[in-house]
Each structure stands twice: as structure tokens, then as C-alpha cells.
Amino acid sequence: KQWPEVEVTVFDRLPTPFGLLRYGVAPDHQGTKNVIRQLSRVFDDRTRFVGNIELGRNLSIEDLRAAFDVVVLATGLSGDRRLGIPGDDLPGIVGSGRFTRCVNDHPAAGDLPTVGRRVVLVGGGNVAMDIIRLLSKQPDEFTGSDLHPDTLGRLRSEGPRRIDVVV
């Protein structure tokens, strides 16, 4: 608003805006996701969103430099950080980012991994606690969340009976 002459274009490879706010926050964190409503106000006559555009495939850096005075690359977190230890790529090993993207129905996340009856979670940070909370909740506790009913059904039918945490 300070610079009424400024126009902003947001390109994203996803069809919807807000990246990790939409796909990287636990689906039952409605307070955090309320920020989306606040940010939606940013998209006005001077700001536009263009989805389904992948840099390097649909659009090049050269295209951007030719069309815009300033290019900001805000690439976000598109993948999990591997631990770099033997076995970290075996079946049944799932990164927290992929898990979170799956429960938030990210279009490129694929199917929700089978959770199984016994789960061990490596890590003790905020995202780890979000996942423990999601796996421990009863179905009625998801009322008002963004969790898709099919995902909820799958978590309940395959959900854990025991969760261990390694910190």
C-alpha cells in the first residue's frame, strides 16, 4: 500500500497459493492456517497469482529477468532432509514433510504411506509433536480441521496402537 504503483506476480508450481502454510502445517492447526485468510487480502488488483508454472519447465530465469525488474526466488521446502545413514531410504521410512504433505492432500505428495500398528518417530521438534498428535487423536477430534475424510479413514483403519519417540 505504501507503493501504489508496484505490481506483484506470484508464480507457483502448485495450483493454489500459500505453499507450506497450506500443505506443511498440521491439518488441525486452524489458528496457523487462519494466516491464509489474512494473506488472501494481499491478492488485490496489484497482486496476481499464477499457478501450475514450474521454473525451468514452463518458465525460465531469463524469461523472468526480461519481464520483471526484480525476481525473488522463494522456493520453500519441497523435500525432506535425508539423515545420510544406511537404511534411510528403505520402505516404511517416511520423512515428516512427506507425511505432512500427504495428510494435507498436496497434489504431488502421492498416497499416504501405510502407518501400521507400531510407529517410531525420530525427532522431538514441533513437527514431530504435530505428527504424534495427529496419529493419537480420535476421529471426532478432527472436526473443523482440514483433514480429508478419506485420509482420516485411512489413518483410523491403519493407525498406530503404539508410538515410540527417539530424540
Short mmCIF file of N, CA and C in Angstrom, two decimals:
data_model
loop_
_atom_site.label_atom_id
_atom_site.label_comp_id
_atom_site.label_asym_id
_atom_site.label_seq_id
_atom_site.Cartn_x
_atom_site.Cartn_y
_atom_site.Cartn_z
N LYS A 1 0.82 -1.19 0.00
CA LYS A 1 0.00 0.00 0.00
C LYS A 1 0.86 1.25 0.00
N GLN A 2 2.10 1.11 0.50
CA GLN A 2 2.99 2.27 0.51
C GLN A 2 3.41 2.66 -0.90
N TRP A 3 3.44 1.69 -1.80
CA TRP A 3 3.87 1.94 -3.17
C TRP A 3 2.74 1.54 -4.11
N PRO A 4 1.78 2.43 -4.34
CA PRO A 4 0.61 2.07 -5.14
C PRO A 4 0.94 1.72 -6.59
N GLU A 5 2.11 2.10 -7.06
CA GLU A 5 2.47 1.80 -8.45
C GLU A 5 3.09 0.41 -8.62
N VAL A 6 3.38 -0.29 -7.50
CA VAL A 6 4.04 -1.59 -7.57
C VAL A 6 3.02 -2.68 -7.91
N GLU A 7 3.41 -3.55 -8.85
CA GLU A 7 2.61 -4.72 -9.19
C GLU A 7 3.44 -5.96 -8.88
N VAL A 8 2.79 -6.98 -8.34
CA VAL A 8 3.48 -8.21 -7.95
C VAL A 8 2.79 -9.39 -8.63
N THR A 9 3.60 -10.29 -9.18
CA THR A 9 3.10 -11.55 -9.73
C THR A 9 3.76 -12.69 -8.97
N VAL A 10 2.95 -13.60 -8.47
CA VAL A 10 3.44 -14.77 -7.74
C VAL A 10 3.24 -15.98 -8.64
N PHE A 11 4.35 -16.63 -9.01
CA PHE A 11 4.29 -17.86 -9.79
C PHE A 11 4.50 -19.03 -8.84
N ASP A 12 3.76 -20.11 -9.06
CA ASP A 12 3.91 -21.30 -8.20
C ASP A 12 3.69 -22.54 -9.04
N ARG A 13 4.44 -23.59 -8.74
CA ARG A 13 4.23 -24.83 -9.48
C ARG A 13 2.96 -25.54 -9.04
N LEU A 14 2.42 -25.16 -7.87
CA LEU A 14 1.17 -25.73 -7.38
C LEU A 14 -0.01 -24.93 -7.92
N PRO A 15 -1.19 -25.52 -7.96
CA PRO A 15 -2.34 -24.80 -8.48
C PRO A 15 -2.92 -23.77 -7.51
N THR A 16 -2.51 -23.82 -6.24
CA THR A 16 -3.06 -22.93 -5.23
C THR A 16 -1.93 -22.18 -4.52
N PRO A 17 -2.20 -20.99 -4.01
CA PRO A 17 -1.16 -20.23 -3.31
C PRO A 17 -0.93 -20.71 -1.87
N PHE A 18 0.09 -20.15 -1.26
CA PHE A 18 0.41 -20.25 0.17
C PHE A 18 1.29 -21.43 0.56
N GLY A 19 1.76 -22.23 -0.37
CA GLY A 19 2.80 -23.22 -0.14
C GLY A 19 2.72 -23.98 1.17
N LEU A 20 3.77 -23.86 2.00
CA LEU A 20 3.84 -24.61 3.25
C LEU A 20 2.74 -24.25 4.22
N LEU A 21 2.22 -23.05 4.13
CA LEU A 21 1.11 -22.68 5.02
C LEU A 21 -0.10 -23.57 4.74
N ARG A 22 -0.27 -23.90 3.47
CA ARG A 22 -1.40 -24.75 3.08
C ARG A 22 -1.08 -26.23 3.24
N TYR A 23 0.13 -26.64 2.83
CA TYR A 23 0.46 -28.06 2.76
C TYR A 23 1.43 -28.54 3.82
N GLY A 24 2.05 -27.64 4.57
CA GLY A 24 3.08 -28.05 5.51
C GLY A 24 2.72 -27.89 6.97
N VAL A 25 1.51 -27.42 7.25
CA VAL A 25 1.05 -27.23 8.62
C VAL A 25 0.05 -28.34 8.93
N ALA A 26 0.12 -28.89 10.12
CA ALA A 26 -0.81 -29.95 10.50
C ALA A 26 -2.25 -29.51 10.22
N PRO A 27 -3.07 -30.41 9.64
CA PRO A 27 -4.42 -30.02 9.23
C PRO A 27 -5.34 -29.60 10.37
N ASP A 28 -4.94 -29.88 11.60
CA ASP A 28 -5.78 -29.47 12.73
C ASP A 28 -5.28 -28.19 13.39
N HIS A 29 -4.32 -27.51 12.78
CA HIS A 29 -3.80 -26.24 13.29
C HIS A 29 -4.53 -25.08 12.62
N GLN A 30 -5.78 -24.93 12.93
CA GLN A 30 -6.59 -23.91 12.26
C GLN A 30 -6.13 -22.50 12.59
N GLY A 31 -5.58 -22.28 13.77
CA GLY A 31 -5.08 -20.96 14.12
C GLY A 31 -3.97 -20.52 13.18
N THR A 32 -3.04 -21.43 12.91
CA THR A 32 -1.95 -21.12 11.99
C THR A 32 -2.49 -20.95 10.58
N LYS A 33 -3.41 -21.81 10.20
CA LYS A 33 -3.96 -21.72 8.85
C LYS A 33 -4.83 -20.49 8.65
N ASN A 34 -5.26 -19.84 9.73
CA ASN A 34 -6.01 -18.58 9.61
C ASN A 34 -5.19 -17.50 8.94
N VAL A 35 -3.88 -17.64 8.98
CA VAL A 35 -2.99 -16.67 8.32
C VAL A 35 -3.31 -16.63 6.82
N ILE A 36 -3.77 -17.75 6.27
CA ILE A 36 -4.13 -17.78 4.85
C ILE A 36 -5.20 -16.74 4.55
N ARG A 37 -6.19 -16.62 5.42
CA ARG A 37 -7.24 -15.61 5.20
C ARG A 37 -6.65 -14.21 5.21
N GLN A 38 -5.71 -13.97 6.11
CA GLN A 38 -5.08 -12.65 6.17
C GLN A 38 -4.27 -12.39 4.91
N LEU A 39 -3.51 -13.41 4.47
CA LEU A 39 -2.69 -13.24 3.27
C LEU A 39 -3.54 -13.12 2.01
N SER A 40 -4.72 -13.70 2.03
CA SER A 40 -5.61 -13.60 0.86
C SER A 40 -5.93 -12.15 0.53
N ARG A 41 -5.93 -11.31 1.53
CA ARG A 41 -6.20 -9.89 1.30
C ARG A 41 -5.10 -9.22 0.49
N VAL A 42 -3.91 -9.82 0.48
CA VAL A 42 -2.78 -9.27 -0.27
C VAL A 42 -3.06 -9.35 -1.76
N PHE A 43 -3.78 -10.39 -2.17
CA PHE A 43 -4.06 -10.56 -3.59
C PHE A 43 -5.18 -9.60 -3.99
N ASP A 44 -4.77 -8.43 -4.47
CA ASP A 44 -5.73 -7.41 -4.88
C ASP A 44 -5.47 -7.09 -6.35
N ASP A 45 -5.85 -5.92 -6.78
CA ASP A 45 -5.68 -5.53 -8.18
C ASP A 45 -4.21 -5.46 -8.60
N ARG A 46 -3.32 -5.25 -7.64
CA ARG A 46 -1.90 -5.10 -7.97
C ARG A 46 -1.09 -6.37 -7.73
N THR A 47 -1.74 -7.41 -7.23
CA THR A 47 -1.06 -8.67 -6.96
C THR A 47 -1.84 -9.79 -7.62
N ARG A 48 -1.14 -10.62 -8.38
CA ARG A 48 -1.84 -11.74 -9.00
C ARG A 48 -1.07 -13.03 -8.77
N PHE A 49 -1.81 -14.12 -8.73
CA PHE A 49 -1.26 -15.45 -8.54
C PHE A 49 -1.39 -16.21 -9.85
N VAL A 50 -0.28 -16.87 -10.26
CA VAL A 50 -0.28 -17.69 -11.46
C VAL A 50 0.21 -19.07 -11.04
N GLY A 51 -0.69 -20.04 -11.01
CA GLY A 51 -0.35 -21.38 -10.57
C GLY A 51 -0.01 -22.32 -11.71
N ASN A 52 0.47 -23.51 -11.36
CA ASN A 52 0.85 -24.55 -12.32
C ASN A 52 1.97 -24.11 -13.25
N ILE A 53 2.89 -23.31 -12.74
CA ILE A 53 4.05 -22.85 -13.51
C ILE A 53 5.31 -23.36 -12.82
N GLU A 54 6.08 -24.14 -13.55
CA GLU A 54 7.31 -24.68 -12.97
C GLU A 54 8.52 -23.99 -13.61
N LEU A 55 9.32 -23.37 -12.76
CA LEU A 55 10.52 -22.69 -13.22
C LEU A 55 11.47 -23.72 -13.83
N GLY A 56 11.95 -23.43 -15.01
CA GLY A 56 12.83 -24.35 -15.71
C GLY A 56 12.09 -25.24 -16.69
N ARG A 57 10.79 -25.35 -16.55
CA ARG A 57 9.99 -26.14 -17.49
C ARG A 57 9.04 -25.24 -18.27
N ASN A 58 8.19 -24.50 -17.56
CA ASN A 58 7.24 -23.60 -18.22
C ASN A 58 7.78 -22.19 -18.37
N LEU A 59 8.78 -21.87 -17.58
CA LEU A 59 9.28 -20.50 -17.50
C LEU A 59 10.76 -20.56 -17.12
N SER A 60 11.57 -19.71 -17.74
CA SER A 60 13.00 -19.70 -17.41
C SER A 60 13.35 -18.45 -16.60
N ILE A 61 14.51 -18.50 -15.97
CA ILE A 61 15.02 -17.33 -15.26
C ILE A 61 15.17 -16.17 -16.24
N GLU A 62 15.62 -16.48 -17.46
CA GLU A 62 15.78 -15.44 -18.48
C GLU A 62 14.44 -14.77 -18.80
N ASP A 63 13.37 -15.59 -18.89
CA ASP A 63 12.03 -15.03 -19.13
C ASP A 63 11.65 -14.05 -18.01
N LEU A 64 11.91 -14.47 -16.78
CA LEU A 64 11.56 -13.63 -15.63
C LEU A 64 12.36 -12.33 -15.63
N ARG A 65 13.66 -12.44 -15.88
CA ARG A 65 14.52 -11.24 -15.88
C ARG A 65 14.10 -10.27 -16.98
N ALA A 66 13.65 -10.81 -18.11
CA ALA A 66 13.22 -9.94 -19.21
C ALA A 66 11.89 -9.25 -18.90
N ALA A 67 11.04 -9.89 -18.11
CA ALA A 67 9.70 -9.35 -17.86
C ALA A 67 9.58 -8.53 -16.58
N PHE A 68 10.54 -8.71 -15.65
CA PHE A 68 10.41 -8.06 -14.33
C PHE A 68 11.69 -7.35 -13.95
N ASP A 69 11.56 -6.31 -13.16
CA ASP A 69 12.73 -5.57 -12.66
C ASP A 69 13.42 -6.32 -11.53
N VAL A 70 12.65 -7.00 -10.70
CA VAL A 70 13.19 -7.75 -9.57
C VAL A 70 12.58 -9.15 -9.58
N VAL A 71 13.42 -10.17 -9.36
CA VAL A 71 12.96 -11.55 -9.26
C VAL A 71 13.37 -12.07 -7.89
N VAL A 72 12.39 -12.51 -7.11
CA VAL A 72 12.66 -13.10 -5.79
C VAL A 72 12.36 -14.58 -5.89
N LEU A 73 13.35 -15.42 -5.57
CA LEU A 73 13.15 -16.87 -5.59
C LEU A 73 12.87 -17.35 -4.17
N ALA A 74 11.62 -17.55 -3.85
CA ALA A 74 11.20 -18.04 -2.53
C ALA A 74 10.73 -19.47 -2.74
N THR A 75 11.67 -20.40 -2.71
CA THR A 75 11.41 -21.76 -3.17
C THR A 75 10.79 -22.68 -2.13
N GLY A 76 10.80 -22.31 -0.87
CA GLY A 76 10.17 -23.15 0.15
C GLY A 76 10.88 -24.47 0.36
N LEU A 77 10.21 -25.36 1.04
CA LEU A 77 10.76 -26.68 1.35
C LEU A 77 10.01 -27.71 0.52
N SER A 78 10.66 -28.23 -0.51
CA SER A 78 9.96 -29.17 -1.39
C SER A 78 10.26 -30.63 -1.06
N GLY A 79 11.20 -30.88 -0.18
CA GLY A 79 11.52 -32.27 0.14
C GLY A 79 12.08 -32.41 1.54
N ASP A 80 12.12 -33.64 1.99
CA ASP A 80 12.66 -33.94 3.32
C ASP A 80 14.18 -33.99 3.28
N ARG A 81 14.80 -33.64 4.38
CA ARG A 81 16.25 -33.77 4.51
C ARG A 81 16.54 -35.20 4.93
N ARG A 82 17.36 -35.88 4.15
CA ARG A 82 17.75 -37.25 4.48
C ARG A 82 18.76 -37.23 5.61
N LEU A 83 18.77 -38.27 6.41
CA LEU A 83 19.72 -38.37 7.51
C LEU A 83 21.11 -38.77 7.04
N GLY A 84 21.20 -39.39 5.87
CA GLY A 84 22.50 -39.80 5.36
C GLY A 84 23.07 -41.00 6.09
N ILE A 85 22.20 -41.86 6.60
CA ILE A 85 22.64 -43.07 7.29
C ILE A 85 22.12 -44.28 6.52
N PRO A 86 22.80 -45.42 6.64
CA PRO A 86 22.32 -46.61 5.94
C PRO A 86 20.88 -46.93 6.33
N GLY A 87 20.05 -47.16 5.32
CA GLY A 87 18.67 -47.54 5.56
C GLY A 87 17.67 -46.41 5.56
N ASP A 88 18.13 -45.17 5.43
CA ASP A 88 17.17 -44.06 5.50
C ASP A 88 16.28 -43.96 4.25
N ASP A 89 16.51 -44.85 3.28
CA ASP A 89 15.68 -44.86 2.07
C ASP A 89 14.89 -46.15 1.92
N LEU A 90 14.84 -46.97 2.97
CA LEU A 90 14.13 -48.24 2.91
C LEU A 90 12.62 -48.04 2.93
N PRO A 91 11.86 -49.02 2.41
CA PRO A 91 10.40 -48.94 2.50
C PRO A 91 9.97 -48.81 3.97
N GLY A 92 8.96 -48.01 4.19
CA GLY A 92 8.47 -47.81 5.55
C GLY A 92 9.14 -46.66 6.28
N ILE A 93 10.16 -46.05 5.66
CA ILE A 93 10.82 -44.87 6.22
C ILE A 93 10.22 -43.66 5.51
N VAL A 94 9.59 -42.77 6.25
CA VAL A 94 8.87 -41.64 5.66
C VAL A 94 9.31 -40.36 6.35
N GLY A 95 9.65 -39.35 5.57
CA GLY A 95 10.01 -38.06 6.13
C GLY A 95 8.78 -37.33 6.65
N SER A 96 8.99 -36.48 7.63
CA SER A 96 7.86 -35.73 8.21
C SER A 96 7.23 -34.79 7.19
N GLY A 97 8.04 -34.24 6.29
CA GLY A 97 7.49 -33.35 5.27
C GLY A 97 6.55 -34.09 4.34
N ARG A 98 6.96 -35.28 3.89
CA ARG A 98 6.09 -36.06 3.01
C ARG A 98 4.81 -36.45 3.74
N PHE A 99 4.95 -36.89 4.99
CA PHE A 99 3.77 -37.26 5.77
C PHE A 99 2.81 -36.07 5.88
N THR A 100 3.35 -34.91 6.23
CA THR A 100 2.52 -33.72 6.39
C THR A 100 1.88 -33.31 5.06
N ARG A 101 2.65 -33.38 3.97
CA ARG A 101 2.07 -33.06 2.66
C ARG A 101 0.95 -34.04 2.30
N CYS A 102 1.14 -35.32 2.63
CA CYS A 102 0.10 -36.32 2.34
C CYS A 102 -1.18 -36.04 3.10
N VAL A 103 -1.08 -35.76 4.40
CA VAL A 103 -2.31 -35.53 5.17
C VAL A 103 -2.97 -34.20 4.81
N ASN A 104 -2.23 -33.31 4.13
CA ASN A 104 -2.79 -32.05 3.66
C ASN A 104 -3.20 -32.11 2.20
N ASP A 105 -3.16 -33.30 1.60
CA ASP A 105 -3.58 -33.52 0.21
C ASP A 105 -2.80 -32.69 -0.80
N HIS A 106 -1.49 -32.53 -0.59
CA HIS A 106 -0.62 -31.87 -1.57
C HIS A 106 -0.71 -32.66 -2.87
N PRO A 107 -0.90 -31.99 -4.01
CA PRO A 107 -1.11 -32.72 -5.26
C PRO A 107 0.04 -33.61 -5.70
N ALA A 108 1.26 -33.34 -5.28
CA ALA A 108 2.41 -34.15 -5.70
C ALA A 108 2.90 -35.10 -4.61
N ALA A 109 2.20 -35.18 -3.50
CA ALA A 109 2.69 -35.98 -2.36
C ALA A 109 2.50 -37.47 -2.55
N GLY A 110 1.58 -37.87 -3.39
CA GLY A 110 1.29 -39.29 -3.54
C GLY A 110 0.37 -39.77 -2.43
N ASP A 111 0.25 -41.09 -2.35
CA ASP A 111 -0.64 -41.68 -1.34
C ASP A 111 -0.03 -41.58 0.05
N LEU A 112 -0.90 -41.50 1.02
CA LEU A 112 -0.48 -41.52 2.41
C LEU A 112 0.20 -42.85 2.67
N PRO A 113 1.43 -42.83 3.20
CA PRO A 113 2.11 -44.09 3.50
C PRO A 113 1.32 -44.89 4.53
N THR A 114 1.41 -46.21 4.43
CA THR A 114 0.78 -47.07 5.43
C THR A 114 1.43 -46.78 6.77
N VAL A 115 0.60 -46.51 7.76
CA VAL A 115 1.13 -46.13 9.07
C VAL A 115 1.47 -47.35 9.91
N GLY A 116 0.63 -48.36 9.93
CA GLY A 116 0.90 -49.56 10.70
C GLY A 116 0.56 -49.40 12.17
N ARG A 117 0.72 -50.48 12.91
CA ARG A 117 0.32 -50.51 14.32
C ARG A 117 1.40 -49.98 15.25
N ARG A 118 2.67 -50.14 14.88
CA ARG A 118 3.78 -49.65 15.71
C ARG A 118 4.55 -48.61 14.93
N VAL A 119 4.66 -47.42 15.50
CA VAL A 119 5.33 -46.29 14.84
C VAL A 119 6.47 -45.83 15.73
N VAL A 120 7.63 -45.58 15.12
CA VAL A 120 8.71 -44.91 15.85
C VAL A 120 8.97 -43.60 15.12
N LEU A 121 9.05 -42.54 15.87
CA LEU A 121 9.26 -41.22 15.32
C LEU A 121 10.62 -40.73 15.79
N VAL A 122 11.48 -40.35 14.85
CA VAL A 122 12.82 -39.86 15.19
C VAL A 122 12.77 -38.34 15.16
N GLY A 123 12.97 -37.72 16.31
CA GLY A 123 12.95 -36.26 16.42
C GLY A 123 11.99 -35.82 17.50
N GLY A 124 12.28 -34.68 18.07
CA GLY A 124 11.45 -34.18 19.15
C GLY A 124 11.01 -32.74 18.96
N GLY A 125 11.04 -32.28 17.72
CA GLY A 125 10.67 -30.89 17.46
C GLY A 125 9.18 -30.69 17.27
N ASN A 126 8.81 -29.50 16.84
CA ASN A 126 7.42 -29.12 16.68
C ASN A 126 6.68 -30.01 15.68
N VAL A 127 7.31 -30.29 14.54
CA VAL A 127 6.65 -31.12 13.53
C VAL A 127 6.47 -32.54 14.06
N ALA A 128 7.46 -33.05 14.78
CA ALA A 128 7.33 -34.38 15.38
C ALA A 128 6.13 -34.43 16.32
N MET A 129 5.98 -33.39 17.13
CA MET A 129 4.85 -33.34 18.06
C MET A 129 3.52 -33.24 17.31
N ASP A 130 3.51 -32.51 16.19
CA ASP A 130 2.30 -32.43 15.37
C ASP A 130 1.91 -33.82 14.87
N ILE A 131 2.89 -34.57 14.39
CA ILE A 131 2.60 -35.90 13.85
C ILE A 131 2.13 -36.84 14.96
N ILE A 132 2.77 -36.80 16.11
CA ILE A 132 2.32 -37.63 17.24
C ILE A 132 0.87 -37.28 17.58
N ARG A 133 0.57 -36.00 17.64
CA ARG A 133 -0.78 -35.56 17.97
C ARG A 133 -1.78 -36.07 16.93
N LEU A 134 -1.43 -35.95 15.64
CA LEU A 134 -2.33 -36.41 14.58
C LEU A 134 -2.59 -37.90 14.67
N LEU A 135 -1.53 -38.66 14.93
CA LEU A 135 -1.66 -40.12 15.00
C LEU A 135 -2.39 -40.58 16.26
N SER A 136 -2.42 -39.75 17.29
CA SER A 136 -3.02 -40.13 18.57
C SER A 136 -4.47 -39.70 18.71
N LYS A 137 -4.92 -38.79 17.87
CA LYS A 137 -6.27 -38.24 18.03
C LYS A 137 -7.36 -39.25 17.64
N GLN A 138 -8.52 -39.06 18.24
CA GLN A 138 -9.71 -39.80 17.88
C GLN A 138 -10.39 -39.08 16.71
N PRO A 139 -11.15 -39.82 15.88
CA PRO A 139 -11.76 -39.19 14.70
C PRO A 139 -12.58 -37.94 15.00
N ASP A 140 -13.34 -37.93 16.10
CA ASP A 140 -14.18 -36.77 16.39
C ASP A 140 -13.36 -35.53 16.76
N GLU A 141 -12.09 -35.72 17.09
CA GLU A 141 -11.23 -34.58 17.43
C GLU A 141 -10.76 -33.81 16.19
N PHE A 142 -11.06 -34.33 15.01
CA PHE A 142 -10.67 -33.65 13.77
C PHE A 142 -11.79 -32.77 13.21
N THR A 143 -12.90 -32.66 13.91
CA THR A 143 -13.99 -31.80 13.47
C THR A 143 -13.47 -30.37 13.32
N GLY A 144 -13.73 -29.78 12.16
CA GLY A 144 -13.29 -28.41 11.89
C GLY A 144 -11.87 -28.32 11.36
N SER A 145 -11.21 -29.47 11.14
CA SER A 145 -9.85 -29.44 10.61
C SER A 145 -9.88 -29.56 9.09
N ASP A 146 -8.71 -29.49 8.46
CA ASP A 146 -8.60 -29.64 7.01
C ASP A 146 -8.35 -31.08 6.59
N LEU A 147 -8.37 -32.01 7.51
CA LEU A 147 -8.07 -33.40 7.19
C LEU A 147 -9.19 -33.99 6.33
N HIS A 148 -8.82 -34.48 5.16
CA HIS A 148 -9.80 -35.06 4.24
C HIS A 148 -10.40 -36.32 4.86
N PRO A 149 -11.71 -36.54 4.71
CA PRO A 149 -12.34 -37.72 5.32
C PRO A 149 -11.70 -39.05 4.91
N ASP A 150 -11.25 -39.18 3.64
CA ASP A 150 -10.59 -40.42 3.21
C ASP A 150 -9.28 -40.63 3.96
N THR A 151 -8.53 -39.54 4.15
CA THR A 151 -7.27 -39.63 4.88
C THR A 151 -7.54 -40.01 6.33
N LEU A 152 -8.54 -39.40 6.92
CA LEU A 152 -8.91 -39.74 8.30
C LEU A 152 -9.29 -41.21 8.40
N GLY A 153 -10.09 -41.69 7.45
CA GLY A 153 -10.48 -43.10 7.46
C GLY A 153 -9.29 -44.02 7.36
N ARG A 154 -8.34 -43.65 6.52
CA ARG A 154 -7.15 -44.49 6.35
C ARG A 154 -6.29 -44.48 7.61
N LEU A 155 -6.12 -43.31 8.22
CA LEU A 155 -5.36 -43.25 9.47
C LEU A 155 -6.02 -44.08 10.56
N ARG A 156 -7.34 -44.05 10.61
CA ARG A 156 -8.06 -44.79 11.66
C ARG A 156 -7.98 -46.29 11.40
N SER A 157 -8.11 -46.73 10.13
CA SER A 157 -8.11 -48.16 9.86
C SER A 157 -6.72 -48.77 9.97
N GLU A 158 -5.69 -47.98 9.72
CA GLU A 158 -4.32 -48.49 9.76
C GLU A 158 -3.52 -47.86 10.89
N GLY A 159 -4.17 -47.06 11.70
CA GLY A 159 -3.48 -46.23 12.69
C GLY A 159 -2.74 -47.00 13.75
N PRO A 160 -1.81 -46.33 14.39
CA PRO A 160 -0.94 -46.99 15.37
C PRO A 160 -1.63 -47.30 16.69
N ARG A 161 -1.15 -48.34 17.31
CA ARG A 161 -1.54 -48.67 18.68
C ARG A 161 -0.42 -48.26 19.64
N ARG A 162 0.79 -48.11 19.08
CA ARG A 162 1.93 -47.72 19.90
C ARG A 162 2.79 -46.75 19.10
N ILE A 163 3.21 -45.66 19.76
CA ILE A 163 4.10 -44.67 19.15
C ILE A 163 5.29 -44.49 20.08
N ASP A 164 6.48 -44.77 19.58
CA ASP A 164 7.71 -44.52 20.33
C ASP A 164 8.42 -43.33 19.70
N VAL A 165 9.14 -42.58 20.51
CA VAL A 165 9.85 -41.39 20.03
C VAL A 165 11.32 -41.53 20.40
N VAL A 166 12.20 -41.30 19.41
CA VAL A 166 13.64 -41.28 19.63
C VAL A 166 14.10 -39.85 19.42
N VAL A 167 14.66 -39.25 20.46
CA VAL A 167 15.12 -37.86 20.36
C VAL A 167 16.63 -37.83 20.46
#
